[in-house]
Amino acid sequence: MCKKNIPTNQKQMSFIEKARRAQIVECAIETIAEVGYTQASLGEIAKRAKISKGVISYHFANKEELLEQIAIEYYIAWQSYIAPRIEAQKSPKEMLRVYIESNLAFVAENLQHVFAVIELGSKKITADGKLQFAADHDEAILLPIENILALGVHEGLFREFTKPSARVMALTIRNAIDGFTMELMRKPHLDVQEYTRELVTIFDISTKK
Amino acid sequence: MCKKNIPTNQKQMSFIEKARRAQIVECAIETIAEVGYTQASLGEIAKRAKISKGVISYHFANKEELLEQIAIEYYIAWQSYIAPRIEAQKSPKEMLRVYIESNLAFVAENLQHVFAVIELGSKKITADGKLQFAADHDEAILLPIENILALGVHEGLFREFTKPSARVMALTIRNAIDGFTMELMRKPHLDVQEYTRELVTIFDISTKK
Amino acid sequence: MCKKNIPTNQKQMSFIEKARRAQIVECAIETIAEVGYTQASLGEIAKRAKISKGVISYHFANKEELLEQIAIEYYIAWQSYIAPRIEAQKSPKEMLRVYIESNLAFVAENLQHVFAVIELGSKKITADGKLQFAADHDEAILLPIENILALGVHEGLFREFTKPSARVMALTIRNAIDGFTMELMRKPHLDVQEYTRELVTIFDISTKK
Amino acid sequence: MCKKNIPTNQKQMSFIEKARRAQIVECAIETIAEVGYTQASLGEIAKRAKISKGVISYHFANKEELLEQIAIEYYIAWQSYIAPRIEAQKSPKEMLRVYIESNLAFVAENLQHVFAVIELGSKKITADGKLQFAADHDEAILLPIENILALGVHEGLFREFTKPSARVMALTIRNAIDGFTMELMRKPHLDVQEYTRELVTIFDISTKK
DNA sequence: AATGAATGAGGTTTCATTCAT
DNA sequence: TATGAATGAAACCTCATTCAT
């Protein structure tokens, strides 16, 4: 039905090929999470995957493609996780709560992956226009929040938000989630439930009429 | 109490030595801000400083020391900027407002420096835990907010905050500020005044009794 | 006399085997001609042949054997083309004319192949003298010219040529032909007829009594 | 007087810098001459120069720049050698003789260098327009011969040459010289004097009225 | 007979660091 | 103090070759 949504460089990939790529991406994520972006060389990734360096080059055109794949898979997984949960809600207030809850749950369940994407994210600025992905991505990630806010305002359930102030709110929520990721990396024993409850409270209060 | 926070190689440093180091740190900041952490090699920094690469190695034991110096100077500048402004306030509500306002003002005035520190922060994972500094740093930066919150609760002006929920609030505020930094890097024409006003509003509401 | 010039791995080769090898050699020639010797990797050749890299390794012991095959096929094709045309001539003067004419015609008709062989020729230096072939080859190619010159002198139709000076003449003619190949590669619209006429004139005059 | 003729990337180069570059270029030439273009890796060149690989990268932006330098130095040396010798001649006939003689002498005295340039030459075709140098170079090298021919025709000392036929003659002479280089590489004991005499004779006869 | 997958050596290049001057 | 020169490790990538299927 909604095929061909994906960029196109999908060509035809054998099952085994896809599995191998997935495995390598997996290892790349682990490696970035464990040793940091800077130290995550192809050699290091290969070592952890117990394969030769050449295998990575065999399956990915270059390092950039591998890293992009991390971001792409993240985005797909994220969207499949978040979207249905939000759509299941009726009121904007519930949507916002679920947005926060499901994002934090997603982070907790995919900590390394999310962390890796954040690590990559800041690199986008550097590149010479090549990694526009980052920016588009950010917009795509903010949009759902802005939509919820707009809906809430429209239904008279949220306090008034001008367009720019809705964006500030959206960014603040997004930053809270990404910041939570970093905190969870630093302190794996963090009480996620509690953290979630608190964030929900904060943004519930701060959007209330 | 707070001795030995600073590396120790403070020993005796001539005026000229200090000036040289400051100049190099300055250039390192600019370089990171402009080309990103990954591309900020000593060679690149030296080129921008119009000095030879060797000079950097002469004044800093190694690259790490230079990067740490960026964080140290940042922290000192930040504290000198923020602390007096907060101390000038009477009520926790005002303190919180001023904390947010002065932080955003500080970011806007020292955008490159703040950005550089954030860049460093996220790359700081090393196998041998060498860059513990960054983490300590984070604690030191959260403390003032937690103190304000505690005070506000104690005076009955803020809603109830348990210790962990105060921390979540503190992190959320901190993340909002750091996130603002990134947004300002991406969009230099951002209306800082407005953004500040919005953040103050958000956190004013969400701490209110 | 001229046995064992060919490597020996001729053994028994099935028809299909020979066809496959021919196809690969063909593609190797095209590849060298189009992307140059340096870029003509087995991968590139395989891609153009629309076969897998492994097939090449299956049919040829190694890359060197494939490249040698290019030279061998060239030599055979060249000889079959040139020899009968010369033998059909009566006088040395005519022979020389036909030698030049047919060589240039051969080049024009097999430009890529001739070019590939020249490319190989110049790269042929190896520490272990493995590609002696090329040198032998050159001798074999010079011989017909030297024979024509000797005949012409013997019949009193050409000016006197000592053995060494006949060799210089032969080399000069040969170099003119190979140089023509390069020029034709650079400028495909070259007027071959005219070029041929000029070369014939030059060497007709310069051998005349 | 005639400064600034050189491309511009000359900037300011210290004496020692120039010496080092010259030494490296020297070694690169030797290496190409001895092991062939294909095997002449930076590692191999460095090994022969008894320096670390990094030194080459320190003095040359990349391999291409090193190789170009070989061609540039060749061209300068060649021109300084040939031009005055030709200009000292009065008649076109003498000029042509001297052109051939001095070119062969130059080749014999700089055999490795000339050979290296020829090796490089054929590679130019490959690159994607980058190494236009080769083509320009060739034109620059043919021009003097064409000028001599034109002069000889104009003075009525040479037989008639149309523009295209003069070019064929020029190419033939040039090819004879380059071919001589290859032959001399293969057979270092070649009698250069004799070879020179023969070539002079050939082209003297073939240009005569 | 053919292929896709994997390997590992080797190539170019970058870079933090050292050192003689 | 400062510099340019040099180093060598390590990064990314290419490629001829091998092998199980």
Short mmCIF file of C-alpha atoms in Angstrom, two decimals, chain C residues 33-39 115 119 121-127 135 138-139 142 159 161-162 164-169 171-172 175-176 178-180 182-183 185-187 194-195 198-199 201-203 205-208, chain D residues 32-39 115 119 122-123 125-127 135 138-139 142 159 161-162 164-169 171-172 175-180 182-183 185-187 194-195 198-199 201-203 205-208:
data_model
loop_
_atom_site.label_atom_id
_atom_site.label_comp_id
_atom_site.label_asym_id
_atom_site.label_seq_id
_atom_site.Cartn_x
_atom_site.Cartn_y
_atom_site.Cartn_z
CA ALA C 33 40.72 1.48 -22.60
CA GLU C 34 37.96 3.36 -20.84
CA VAL C 35 39.20 3.83 -17.30
CA GLY C 36 42.90 3.22 -17.68
CA TYR C 37 45.13 0.51 -16.42
CA THR C 38 45.32 1.84 -12.88
CA GLN C 39 41.56 1.84 -12.35
CA PHE C 115 45.78 0.78 -26.53
CA GLU C 119 49.15 0.47 -21.40
CA GLY C 121 53.52 -2.68 -21.86
CA SER C 122 54.62 0.37 -20.03
CA LYS C 123 53.54 -0.99 -16.63
CA LYS C 124 55.33 -4.22 -17.09
CA ILE C 125 58.36 -3.70 -14.90
CA THR C 126 58.30 -6.08 -12.00
CA ALA C 127 61.01 -6.82 -9.51
CA ALA C 135 60.08 -7.55 -24.24
CA ASP C 138 58.59 -6.27 -28.88
CA GLU C 139 61.31 -8.23 -30.58
CA LEU C 142 60.21 -5.48 -34.79
CA ARG C 159 69.72 2.96 -49.10
CA PHE C 161 71.42 0.03 -43.66
CA THR C 162 73.84 -1.51 -41.23
CA PRO C 164 72.04 -1.33 -35.97
CA SER C 165 70.78 1.40 -38.21
CA ALA C 166 68.10 -0.92 -39.55
CA ARG C 167 67.04 -1.46 -35.99
CA VAL C 168 66.79 2.27 -35.36
CA MET C 169 64.67 2.60 -38.45
CA LEU C 171 62.02 1.18 -33.95
CA THR C 172 61.19 4.53 -35.41
CA ASN C 175 57.15 4.06 -32.46
CA ALA C 176 55.31 6.01 -35.11
CA ASP C 178 52.29 3.14 -31.34
CA GLY C 179 52.34 6.92 -31.08
CA PHE C 180 49.57 7.03 -33.64
CA MET C 182 47.91 7.19 -28.48
CA GLU C 183 47.05 10.15 -30.66
CA MET C 185 42.87 7.66 -28.41
CA ARG C 186 43.21 11.33 -27.57
CA LYS C 187 41.60 12.52 -30.80
CA GLU C 194 45.71 11.25 -44.16
CA TYR C 195 47.85 10.23 -41.23
CA GLU C 198 51.90 10.99 -44.40
CA LEU C 199 53.62 8.19 -42.53
CA THR C 201 55.55 9.23 -47.37
CA ILE C 202 57.92 9.87 -44.50
CA PHE C 203 59.25 6.37 -44.43
CA ILE C 205 61.45 8.97 -48.50
CA SER C 206 63.69 8.06 -45.64
CA THR C 207 64.45 4.56 -46.86
CA LYS C 208 64.88 5.54 -50.48
CA ILE D 32 59.06 4.80 -10.67
CA ALA D 33 61.98 4.05 -12.93
CA GLU D 34 62.97 1.01 -10.94
CA VAL D 35 59.74 -0.63 -9.88
CA GLY D 36 57.26 0.96 -12.26
CA TYR D 37 54.45 3.36 -11.74
CA THR D 38 52.05 0.78 -10.36
CA GLN D 39 54.34 -0.33 -7.57
CA PHE D 115 60.97 7.60 -18.25
CA GLU D 119 54.94 6.49 -17.29
CA SER D 122 49.68 7.57 -20.03
CA LYS D 123 47.83 7.85 -16.77
CA ILE D 125 43.80 9.94 -19.84
CA THR D 126 42.21 8.10 -16.98
CA ALA D 127 41.58 10.96 -14.63
CA ALA D 135 47.54 17.35 -22.96
CA ASP D 138 52.08 17.50 -25.22
CA GLU D 139 51.06 20.50 -27.22
CA LEU D 142 55.13 19.50 -30.18
CA ARG D 159 59.64 20.00 -48.73
CA PHE D 161 54.14 20.54 -45.45
CA THR D 162 50.49 21.28 -45.00
CA PRO D 164 48.23 18.50 -40.75
CA SER D 165 51.15 16.82 -42.39
CA ALA D 166 53.53 18.96 -40.36
CA ARG D 167 51.78 17.71 -37.28
CA VAL D 168 52.21 14.11 -38.34
CA MET D 169 55.87 14.76 -38.90
CA LEU D 171 54.44 13.57 -33.80
CA THR D 172 56.64 11.10 -35.56
CA ASN D 175 57.44 9.46 -30.85
CA ALA D 176 60.90 8.54 -32.04
CA ILE D 177 62.35 10.34 -29.06
CA ASP D 178 59.99 8.87 -26.50
CA GLY D 179 60.44 5.45 -28.03
CA PHE D 180 64.17 5.90 -27.74
CA MET D 182 61.87 3.20 -23.64
CA GLU D 183 64.50 1.40 -25.65
CA MET D 185 65.51 1.78 -20.41
CA ARG D 186 65.36 -1.74 -21.75
CA LYS D 187 68.90 -1.71 -23.10
CA GLU D 194 74.82 6.01 -33.22
CA TYR D 195 71.12 6.06 -32.48
CA GLU D 198 70.53 7.53 -37.41
CA LEU D 199 67.55 9.52 -36.24
CA THR D 201 69.64 11.09 -40.85
CA ILE D 202 66.12 9.71 -41.05
CA PHE D 203 64.48 13.03 -40.37
CA ILE D 205 66.17 12.90 -45.40
CA SER D 206 62.46 12.88 -44.82
CA THR D 207 62.14 16.64 -44.55
CA LYS D 208 64.46 17.42 -47.43
#
